[in-house]
Coordinates of C-alpha atoms and ligand atoms in Angstrom, one line a residue:
M1 CA -1.9 -25.8 -9.9
G2 CA -1.3 -28.4 -12.7
D3 CA 2.2 -29.5 -13.7
S4 CA 2.1 -27.7 -17.1
I5 CA 1.1 -24.4 -15.4
K6 CA 3.8 -24.9 -12.8
Q7 CA 6.3 -25.3 -15.6
Q8 CA 5.0 -22.2 -17.3
L9 CA 5.3 -20.3 -14.1
D10 CA 8.9 -21.5 -13.5
D11 CA 9.9 -20.6 -17.1
F12 CA 8.2 -17.2 -16.8
M13 CA 10.0 -16.5 -13.5
E14 CA 13.3 -17.5 -14.9
T15 CA 13.1 -14.8 -17.6
V16 CA 11.8 -12.2 -15.0
I17 CA 14.7 -13.0 -12.7
A18 CA 17.3 -13.0 -15.5
R19 CA 16.0 -9.6 -16.7
N20 CA 15.8 -8.1 -13.1
P21 CA 18.7 -9.7 -11.2
G22 CA 19.0 -9.0 -7.5
E23 CA 15.5 -7.7 -7.0
P24 CA 13.8 -10.2 -4.7
E25 CA 10.8 -8.1 -3.7
F26 CA 10.0 -7.5 -7.4
H27 CA 10.4 -11.2 -8.2
Q28 CA 8.1 -12.1 -5.2
A29 CA 5.3 -9.7 -6.3
V30 CA 5.5 -10.9 -9.9
Y31 CA 5.4 -14.6 -8.8
E32 CA 2.3 -14.0 -6.7
V33 CA 0.5 -12.3 -9.6
A34 CA 1.7 -14.7 -12.4
G35 CA 0.5 -17.6 -10.3
S36 CA -3.1 -16.4 -10.8
I37 CA -2.8 -14.9 -14.3
L38 CA -1.1 -17.8 -16.1
P39 CA -4.0 -20.3 -15.3
F40 CA -6.5 -17.5 -16.2
I41 CA -5.1 -16.9 -19.6
Q42 CA -4.6 -20.6 -20.6
D43 CA -7.7 -20.6 -22.8
K44 CA -7.3 -16.9 -23.8
P45 CA -4.7 -16.8 -26.6
I46 CA -5.3 -13.1 -27.3
Y47 CA -3.5 -12.2 -24.0
Q48 CA -0.8 -14.7 -24.6
E49 CA 0.0 -13.7 -28.2
A50 CA 0.1 -10.1 -27.3
R51 CA 2.5 -11.0 -24.4
I52 CA 0.5 -8.9 -22.0
L53 CA 1.9 -10.3 -18.8
E54 CA 5.5 -9.9 -20.1
R55 CA 4.7 -6.3 -21.0
M56 CA 3.1 -5.7 -17.6
T57 CA 6.3 -6.8 -15.8
E58 CA 8.5 -4.3 -17.7
P59 CA 7.9 -0.8 -16.3
D60 CA 7.2 1.9 -18.9
R61 CA 10.1 3.9 -17.5
I62 CA 12.2 4.4 -14.4
I63 CA 13.7 7.7 -13.3
I64 CA 16.7 7.6 -10.9
F65 CA 18.4 10.8 -9.7
R66 CA 20.7 12.3 -7.2
V67 CA 19.2 14.3 -4.3
V68 CA 21.6 16.6 -2.5
W69 CA 20.7 18.6 0.6
E70 CA 22.2 20.4 3.6
D71 CA 21.5 19.5 7.2
D72 CA 21.1 22.0 10.1
D73 CA 24.9 22.0 10.6
N74 CA 25.5 22.8 6.9
R75 CA 26.8 19.3 6.2
V76 CA 26.0 18.1 2.7
H77 CA 24.1 14.8 2.2
V78 CA 23.6 12.7 -0.9
N79 CA 20.6 10.5 -1.4
R80 CA 19.1 8.6 -4.3
G81 CA 15.6 9.5 -5.6
Y82 CA 13.4 7.4 -7.8
R83 CA 10.1 7.3 -9.7
V84 CA 9.0 4.0 -11.3
Q85 CA 6.3 4.8 -13.9
N86 CA 5.0 1.3 -14.3
N87 CA 1.9 1.4 -16.5
N88 CA -0.4 4.1 -17.7
A89 CA -2.8 2.0 -19.8
I90 CA -5.9 3.1 -17.8
G91 CA -4.9 6.5 -16.5
P92 CA -2.0 8.7 -15.4
Y93 CA 0.6 7.0 -13.3
K94 CA -0.6 7.1 -9.7
G95 CA 1.1 5.9 -6.5
G96 CA 2.9 7.0 -3.3
L97 CA 6.4 8.1 -2.4
R98 CA 8.3 6.3 0.2
F99 CA 11.1 7.9 2.2
H100 CA 12.9 5.1 4.2
P101 CA 16.6 4.0 4.4
S102 CA 15.6 0.6 2.9
V103 CA 14.3 2.0 -0.3
N104 CA 15.9 0.5 -3.4
L105 CA 14.8 -0.3 -7.0
S106 CA 13.5 -3.7 -6.1
I107 CA 11.1 -2.4 -3.5
L108 CA 9.9 0.4 -5.7
K109 CA 9.4 -1.8 -8.7
F110 CA 7.4 -4.3 -6.6
L111 CA 5.3 -1.4 -5.3
A112 CA 4.7 0.1 -8.7
F113 CA 3.7 -3.3 -10.1
E114 CA 1.3 -4.0 -7.3
Q115 CA -0.1 -0.5 -7.6
T116 CA -1.1 -1.1 -11.3
F117 CA -3.4 -3.9 -10.3
K118 CA -4.7 -2.1 -7.2
N119 CA -5.6 1.0 -9.0
S120 CA -7.4 -1.0 -11.6
L121 CA -9.4 -2.7 -8.9
T122 CA -10.7 0.7 -7.6
S123 CA -12.5 1.2 -10.9
L124 CA -11.1 4.7 -11.2
P125 CA -8.9 5.8 -14.1
M126 CA -5.5 5.5 -12.6
G127 CA -2.3 3.8 -13.9
G128 CA 0.4 2.5 -11.6
G129 CA 3.6 4.2 -10.3
K130 CA 5.7 4.5 -7.1
G131 CA 8.7 6.5 -6.0
G132 CA 10.7 7.6 -3.1
A133 CA 14.2 7.9 -1.8
N134 CA 16.6 6.2 0.6
F135 CA 16.2 9.2 2.9
D136 CA 15.4 8.6 6.6
P137 CA 13.1 11.3 8.0
K138 CA 13.5 9.8 11.5
G139 CA 15.5 12.1 13.8
K140 CA 15.6 14.9 11.2
S141 CA 14.3 18.4 12.0
D142 CA 11.4 19.9 10.1
H143 CA 13.9 22.2 8.3
E144 CA 16.0 19.3 7.2
V145 CA 12.9 17.4 5.9
M146 CA 11.9 20.5 4.1
R147 CA 15.2 20.9 2.4
F148 CA 15.2 17.3 1.4
C149 CA 11.7 17.5 0.0
Q150 CA 12.6 20.6 -2.0
A151 CA 15.7 19.0 -3.4
Y152 CA 13.8 15.8 -4.3
M153 CA 11.0 17.7 -6.0
T154 CA 13.4 20.0 -7.9
E155 CA 14.2 16.9 -10.1
L156 CA 10.9 15.1 -9.9
E157 CA 8.9 18.2 -11.0
R158 CA 9.6 17.7 -14.7
H159 CA 8.4 14.1 -14.7
I160 CA 5.0 14.5 -13.1
G161 CA 1.8 16.4 -13.7
E162 CA -2.0 16.1 -13.1
D163 CA -2.4 14.2 -16.3
T164 CA 1.0 12.5 -16.3
D165 CA 1.9 11.1 -12.9
V166 CA 0.3 12.0 -9.5
P167 CA 2.4 11.0 -6.5
A168 CA 1.1 10.7 -2.9
G169 CA 2.3 9.5 0.5
D170 CA 3.6 6.2 1.8
I171 CA 6.0 5.1 4.5
G172 CA 7.8 8.2 5.8
V173 CA 5.8 10.6 3.6
G174 CA 2.8 12.1 5.4
A175 CA 1.0 15.5 5.6
R176 CA 4.2 17.4 6.4
E177 CA 6.2 16.0 3.5
I178 CA 3.3 16.3 1.0
G179 CA 3.1 20.0 2.0
Y180 CA 6.8 20.7 1.3
L181 CA 6.7 18.7 -1.9
F182 CA 3.6 20.3 -3.2
G183 CA 4.9 23.8 -2.3
Q184 CA 8.1 23.2 -4.2
H185 CA 6.2 21.9 -7.2
K186 CA 3.9 24.9 -7.2
R187 CA 6.8 27.2 -7.0
L188 CA 8.8 25.6 -9.8
S189 CA 5.9 25.1 -12.2
N190 CA 4.0 28.3 -11.4
Q191 CA 0.8 26.1 -11.5
F192 CA -1.7 25.1 -8.9
T193 CA -2.9 21.7 -10.0
G194 CA -3.8 18.4 -8.3
V195 CA -0.3 17.0 -9.0
L196 CA 0.0 15.4 -5.6
T197 CA -2.7 13.8 -3.4
G198 CA -2.9 13.6 0.4
K199 CA -2.7 17.4 0.4
G200 CA -3.8 19.5 3.4
L201 CA -7.5 20.5 3.4
E202 CA -6.5 24.2 2.9
Y203 CA -4.8 23.6 -0.4
G204 CA -6.8 21.0 -2.3
G205 CA -6.8 18.0 -0.1
S206 CA -9.7 15.7 0.3
L207 CA -11.7 14.8 3.4
V208 CA -11.4 11.1 4.3
R209 CA -8.0 10.7 2.5
T210 CA -6.1 10.5 5.8
E211 CA -8.4 7.7 7.2
A212 CA -9.0 6.0 3.9
T213 CA -6.4 3.2 3.8
G214 CA -6.9 2.0 7.3
Y215 CA -10.7 2.3 7.2
G216 CA -10.8 0.6 3.8
A217 CA -8.8 -2.4 5.0
V218 CA -11.3 -2.9 7.8
Y219 CA -14.3 -2.4 5.5
F220 CA -12.9 -5.1 3.3
L221 CA -12.4 -7.3 6.3
E222 CA -16.0 -6.7 7.3
D223 CA -17.2 -7.6 3.8
M224 CA -15.2 -10.9 3.9
L225 CA -16.8 -11.8 7.3
N226 CA -20.3 -10.8 6.2
H227 CA -19.9 -13.0 3.2
R228 CA -19.5 -15.9 5.7
K229 CA -22.4 -14.5 7.8
E230 CA -20.0 -13.3 10.5
N231 CA -19.1 -9.8 11.7
L232 CA -16.5 -7.9 13.6
A233 CA -18.5 -7.4 16.9
G234 CA -16.5 -8.6 19.8
R235 CA -13.5 -9.7 17.7
T236 CA -10.0 -9.2 19.0
A237 CA -7.7 -7.7 16.4
V238 CA -3.9 -7.9 16.2
I239 CA -2.4 -5.0 14.3
S240 CA 1.2 -4.2 13.3
G241 CA 2.6 -0.8 12.6
S242 CA 1.6 2.5 14.3
G243 CA 1.6 4.9 11.4
N244 CA -1.2 6.2 9.2
V245 CA -2.6 2.9 8.1
A246 CA -2.4 1.1 11.4
T247 CA -3.9 3.8 13.6
Y248 CA -7.0 4.3 11.3
A249 CA -7.4 0.5 11.0
A250 CA -7.5 0.3 14.8
E251 CA -10.0 3.2 14.9
M252 CA -12.4 1.5 12.5
I253 CA -12.0 -1.9 14.1
A254 CA -13.2 -0.3 17.4
E255 CA -16.0 1.6 15.6
L256 CA -17.4 -1.7 14.2
G257 CA -17.3 -3.3 17.7
G258 CA -14.0 -5.1 17.6
K259 CA -11.0 -4.7 19.9
P260 CA -7.5 -3.7 18.6
V261 CA -5.0 -5.0 21.2
T262 CA -1.6 -4.5 19.6
L263 CA 0.4 -1.8 17.7
S264 CA 4.1 -1.9 16.7
D265 CA 7.0 -0.1 15.1
S266 CA 10.3 -1.3 13.9
S267 CA 11.6 -1.5 17.5
G268 CA 8.8 -3.8 19.0
F269 CA 5.1 -4.1 19.9
I270 CA 2.8 -3.1 22.7
H271 CA 0.0 -5.4 23.9
D272 CA -3.0 -3.7 25.5
P273 CA -5.6 -6.5 26.3
N274 CA -8.2 -3.8 27.2
G275 CA -8.1 -2.4 23.7
I276 CA -6.3 0.5 22.0
T277 CA -9.3 2.8 21.7
G278 CA -10.7 6.3 22.3
D279 CA -8.3 8.5 24.2
K280 CA -5.5 6.0 24.0
L281 CA -5.7 5.9 20.2
A282 CA -5.8 9.7 20.1
W283 CA -2.7 9.7 22.2
V284 CA -1.0 7.3 19.7
K285 CA -1.8 9.6 16.8
E286 CA -0.4 12.6 18.6
L287 CA 2.7 10.5 19.5
K288 CA 3.3 9.5 15.9
E289 CA 2.2 12.6 14.0
V290 CA 3.3 15.4 16.2
R291 CA 5.9 14.2 18.7
R292 CA 7.2 11.5 16.3
G293 CA 8.0 9.2 19.2
R294 CA 8.2 5.5 19.6
I295 CA 5.4 3.0 20.4
S296 CA 7.3 1.8 23.5
E297 CA 6.1 5.1 25.2
Y298 CA 2.6 3.7 25.1
A299 CA 3.6 0.9 27.5
E300 CA 5.1 3.4 29.9
K301 CA 2.1 5.7 29.7
F302 CA -0.7 3.1 30.0
G303 CA 1.1 0.4 32.0
V304 CA 0.9 -2.4 29.4
E305 CA 3.4 -4.9 28.1
Y306 CA 6.1 -3.9 25.6
H307 CA 7.9 -6.6 23.6
A308 CA 11.2 -5.2 22.3
G309 CA 12.4 -6.5 19.0
K310 CA 9.3 -8.7 18.5
R311 CA 6.3 -8.8 16.1
P312 CA 2.8 -9.2 17.4
W313 CA 1.6 -12.4 15.6
G314 CA 1.9 -14.6 18.6
V315 CA -0.8 -12.7 20.5
P316 CA -4.1 -14.7 20.2
C317 CA -6.7 -13.0 18.0
D318 CA -9.7 -13.5 15.8
V319 CA -8.4 -11.2 13.0
A320 CA -5.0 -9.8 12.0
L321 CA -4.0 -6.7 10.1
P322 CA -0.4 -6.3 9.1
C323 CA -0.1 -2.6 8.5
A324 CA 3.6 -1.8 8.8
T325 CA 5.7 -3.0 5.8
Q326 CA 6.5 -5.8 3.3
N327 CA 7.5 -9.3 4.5
E328 CA 6.6 -8.8 8.1
L329 CA 4.5 -12.0 8.5
N330 CA 6.3 -15.3 7.7
A331 CA 5.1 -18.9 7.4
D332 CA 5.8 -19.7 11.1
E333 CA 3.9 -16.6 12.2
A334 CA 1.0 -17.5 9.9
R335 CA 0.9 -20.9 11.5
M336 CA 0.8 -19.3 15.0
L337 CA -2.2 -17.2 13.9
V338 CA -4.0 -20.2 12.5
N339 CA -3.3 -22.3 15.7
N340 CA -4.5 -19.4 17.9
G341 CA -7.8 -19.4 16.1
C342 CA -7.4 -16.4 13.8
I343 CA -10.1 -16.5 11.0
A344 CA -9.1 -13.6 8.8
V345 CA -6.1 -11.5 7.7
S346 CA -6.5 -8.2 6.0
E347 CA -3.3 -6.6 4.6
G348 CA -3.1 -2.9 5.3
A349 CA 0.5 -2.8 4.3
N350 CA 1.8 -3.7 0.8
M351 CA 2.9 -7.4 0.5
P352 CA 3.3 -7.8 4.3
T353 CA 2.8 -11.6 4.1
E354 CA 5.7 -13.7 2.7
Q355 CA 4.8 -16.2 0.0
G356 CA 5.2 -19.0 2.6
G357 CA 2.8 -17.3 4.9
I358 CA 0.2 -16.9 2.2
D359 CA 0.5 -20.6 1.4
V360 CA -0.2 -21.4 5.1
L361 CA -3.2 -19.0 5.2
L362 CA -4.8 -20.2 2.0
G363 CA -4.0 -23.8 2.8
N364 CA -6.0 -23.5 6.1
R365 CA -8.9 -21.7 4.3
I366 CA -8.3 -18.5 6.3
L367 CA -10.1 -15.4 4.8
F368 CA -7.1 -13.6 3.3
A369 CA -7.4 -10.1 1.9
P370 CA -4.3 -9.4 -0.3
S371 CA -2.9 -5.9 -0.1
K372 CA -3.9 -4.8 -3.6
A373 CA -7.5 -5.3 -2.6
A374 CA -7.5 -4.6 1.1
N375 CA -5.5 -1.3 1.1
A376 CA -6.9 0.1 -2.1
G377 CA -9.1 2.6 -0.2
G378 CA -6.2 5.0 0.2
V379 CA -5.5 5.4 -3.5
A380 CA -9.2 5.3 -4.2
V381 CA -9.8 8.4 -2.2
S382 CA -6.6 9.9 -3.8
G383 CA -8.5 9.3 -7.1
L384 CA -11.4 11.2 -5.7
E385 CA -9.1 14.0 -4.6
M386 CA -7.9 14.2 -8.3
S387 CA -11.5 14.5 -9.4
Q388 CA -12.3 17.2 -6.9
N389 CA -9.2 19.1 -7.9
S390 CA -10.1 18.9 -11.6
A391 CA -13.6 20.1 -10.9
R392 CA -12.2 22.8 -8.5
L393 CA -14.6 21.9 -5.7
S394 CA -14.6 19.9 -2.4
W395 CA -17.1 17.1 -1.6
E396 CA -18.7 16.5 1.8
E397 CA -17.2 14.0 4.2
E398 CA -20.4 11.9 4.2
H399 CA -20.3 11.6 0.4
L400 CA -16.6 10.6 0.4
D401 CA -17.1 8.0 3.1
E402 CA -20.0 6.5 1.2
K403 CA -17.9 6.4 -2.0
L404 CA -15.0 4.7 -0.1
R405 CA -17.5 2.2 1.4
S406 CA -19.0 1.4 -2.0
I407 CA -15.6 1.2 -3.8
M408 CA -14.4 -1.4 -1.2
R409 CA -17.7 -3.3 -1.5
N410 CA -17.2 -3.4 -5.3
I411 CA -13.7 -4.7 -5.0
H412 CA -14.9 -7.4 -2.7
K413 CA -17.6 -8.3 -5.2
N414 CA -15.1 -8.6 -8.0
C415 CA -12.8 -10.8 -5.9
V416 CA -15.7 -13.1 -5.1
E417 CA -16.6 -13.2 -8.8
Y418 CA -13.1 -14.2 -10.0
G419 CA -11.8 -16.0 -6.8
T420 CA -14.6 -18.4 -5.7
E421 CA -13.4 -22.0 -5.8
P422 CA -15.6 -25.1 -6.5
D423 CA -15.9 -25.7 -2.7
G424 CA -17.2 -22.2 -2.1
Y425 CA -13.9 -20.9 -0.5
V426 CA -13.1 -17.4 -1.9
N427 CA -9.5 -17.2 -2.9
Y428 CA -9.3 -13.3 -2.7
L429 CA -5.7 -13.4 -3.9
K430 CA -6.7 -15.0 -7.2
G431 CA -9.8 -12.9 -7.4
A432 CA -7.9 -9.6 -6.9
N433 CA -5.2 -10.5 -9.4
V434 CA -7.5 -11.6 -12.1
A435 CA -10.0 -8.7 -11.7
G436 CA -7.2 -6.2 -11.6
F437 CA -5.5 -7.7 -14.7
I438 CA -8.5 -7.8 -17.0
K439 CA -9.1 -4.0 -17.2
V440 CA -5.4 -3.1 -17.7
A441 CA -4.9 -6.0 -20.2
N442 CA -7.9 -5.0 -22.3
A443 CA -6.8 -1.4 -22.5
M444 CA -3.3 -2.5 -23.6
L445 CA -4.8 -4.7 -26.3
A446 CA -6.8 -1.7 -27.5
F447 CA -3.6 0.3 -28.1
G448 CA -2.0 -2.3 -30.3
V449 CA 1.6 -3.3 -30.1
M450 CA 3.6 -0.8 -27.9
Ligands
NDP501 P1 3.9 5.3 8.1 O1 5.2 5.9 7.8 O2 2.8 6.2 8.6 O3 4.0 4.2 9.2 C1 4.8 3.1 9.0 C2 4.8 2.2 10.2 O4 5.3 0.9 9.9 C3 5.5 2.7 11.4 O5 5.0 2.2 12.6 C4 6.9 2.1 11.1 O6 7.7 2.0 12.3 C5 6.5 0.7 10.6 N1 7.6 0.2 9.8 C6 8.1 0.8 8.7 N2 9.1 0.1 8.2 C7 9.3 -1.0 9.0 C8 10.1 -2.1 9.1 N3 11.1 -2.3 8.1 N4 10.0 -3.0 10.0 C9 9.0 -2.8 11.0 N5 8.2 -1.8 11.0 C10 8.3 -0.9 10.0 O7 3.4 4.5 6.8 P2 2.0 4.1 6.4 O8 1.1 3.7 7.6 O9 1.5 5.1 5.4 O10 2.3 2.8 5.5 C11 2.3 1.5 6.1 C12 2.1 0.4 5.0 O11 0.9 0.6 4.3 C13 3.2 0.4 3.9 O12 3.4 -0.9 3.5 C14 2.6 1.2 2.8 O13 3.1 0.9 1.6 C15 1.1 0.8 3.0 N6 0.1 1.6 2.4 C16 0.0 2.9 2.7 C17 -1.0 3.7 2.2 C18 -1.2 5.1 2.6 O14 -2.2 5.7 2.2 N7 -0.4 5.7 3.5 C19 -1.9 3.2 1.1 C20 -1.7 1.8 0.9 C21 -0.8 1.1 1.5 P3 9.0 2.9 12.5 O15 8.5 4.2 12.8 O16 9.8 2.2 13.5 O17 9.7 2.9 11.1
2IT502 O1 0.3 2.0 -1.7 C1 -0.5 2.9 -1.9 O2 -1.6 2.6 -2.4 C2 -0.3 4.2 -1.4 N1 0.8 4.5 -0.8 C3 -1.2 5.3 -1.7 C4 -1.1 5.8 -3.1 C5 -1.9 7.0 -3.5 O3 -1.6 7.5 -4.6 O4 -2.7 7.5 -2.8

């Protein structure tokens, strides 16, 4: 990056930070994108004069509300609910809901900002949004989760709609929560529309949505390897997380001939050198989705190592997939991956690699798939769920899997187009940012000044 661009980036970030004080995750996401977009628009005054990047970093609107609910002992609890409607230039706001005690405005603004670029990359007509609450579903009964979801949706209902804003799942929001949220929306609005995605198959959900994010992150990884005339066969994969994204990433790694050897949760990680596959992976899904237990139980059940309070990046591997949460892979850990011979990182989670970690991976010419490209498969199949709901029909599994595969391939192609450097190295971060930017920016230009 030249000195003048560096100065522009610093100046730009100064205004973003001044306008959004105390929001480090939002600053981080904007910095990462602006670092690619400012050089790209240097010779394109049309974007500069219309202040497109400045407009993109100011959400269309943010809704913040109180959520009050009663636990099983009739104690009253107060939580804070949010929906960040970031940008609807290319379609209705679209993006997940996160229920986790760490949820705050900074995290949801970063997620909604990222989502805008990600959704653009899918090539489907979806704007960007994100929401959630600082509610912790862990340790709550099904009834408590139901009462919380109903209270949350009672306020959110008036702000969303199939052509306005279509939420889905994220951390802490899976099939159970989507069921309660959709039921309450249907009751309040007296309408059965595709206003949420990730629904159960009985009530408008799409096949392949559950698997889509994890599978998509591995498809993208495969495309990066193929581009270098390599593949996944025989590759050892280190994966973090043990939720929706991590388990289906592990499943597809195994299906394509690789070996997933770690999974984690916020308490620690398990290391199974023989591979977390087949019946063992089915057991993990049951543990997480039905019993809602901890990954440490895997170590007891299958007699492998459990590392309490640790992350898995020190385990030697060929490929790594951070699939838990933001900022879970720092510069030192990235260096460990590089030194242990890791050749590719595919981000299943949103912004899991700290900026310092990204610098290490790019500096060492590692294949690095940024989240907005790598994990776009989930929202892509959500977009296909919206199409099926509007058409009032359900597509076959084979068709959906093919669509997912081709959408991921197309994102890879676009990243290569905009991210290939003079020496042939593909900077997928730059490629994804620029490719995602162009469509949204051109739509915004078409609308004039607003
Ligand atoms: P789940 O709730 O199914 O699983 C989350 C996993 O991450 C759990 O293993 C959880 O462990 C772990 N985790 C969560 N927070 C932390 C933390 N602060 N530190 C360490 N581990 C943590 O969520 P998903 O699998 O759906 O989401 C995982 C990531 O993927 C998120 O970044 C999400 O934004 C992203 N994503 C999800 C998509 C989807 O379709 N679901 C689509 C695209 C991206 P524990 O149980 O201990 O909390
Ligand atoms: O981060 C994401 O892309 C998601 N949580 C999925 C969003 C969606 O609307 O399916």
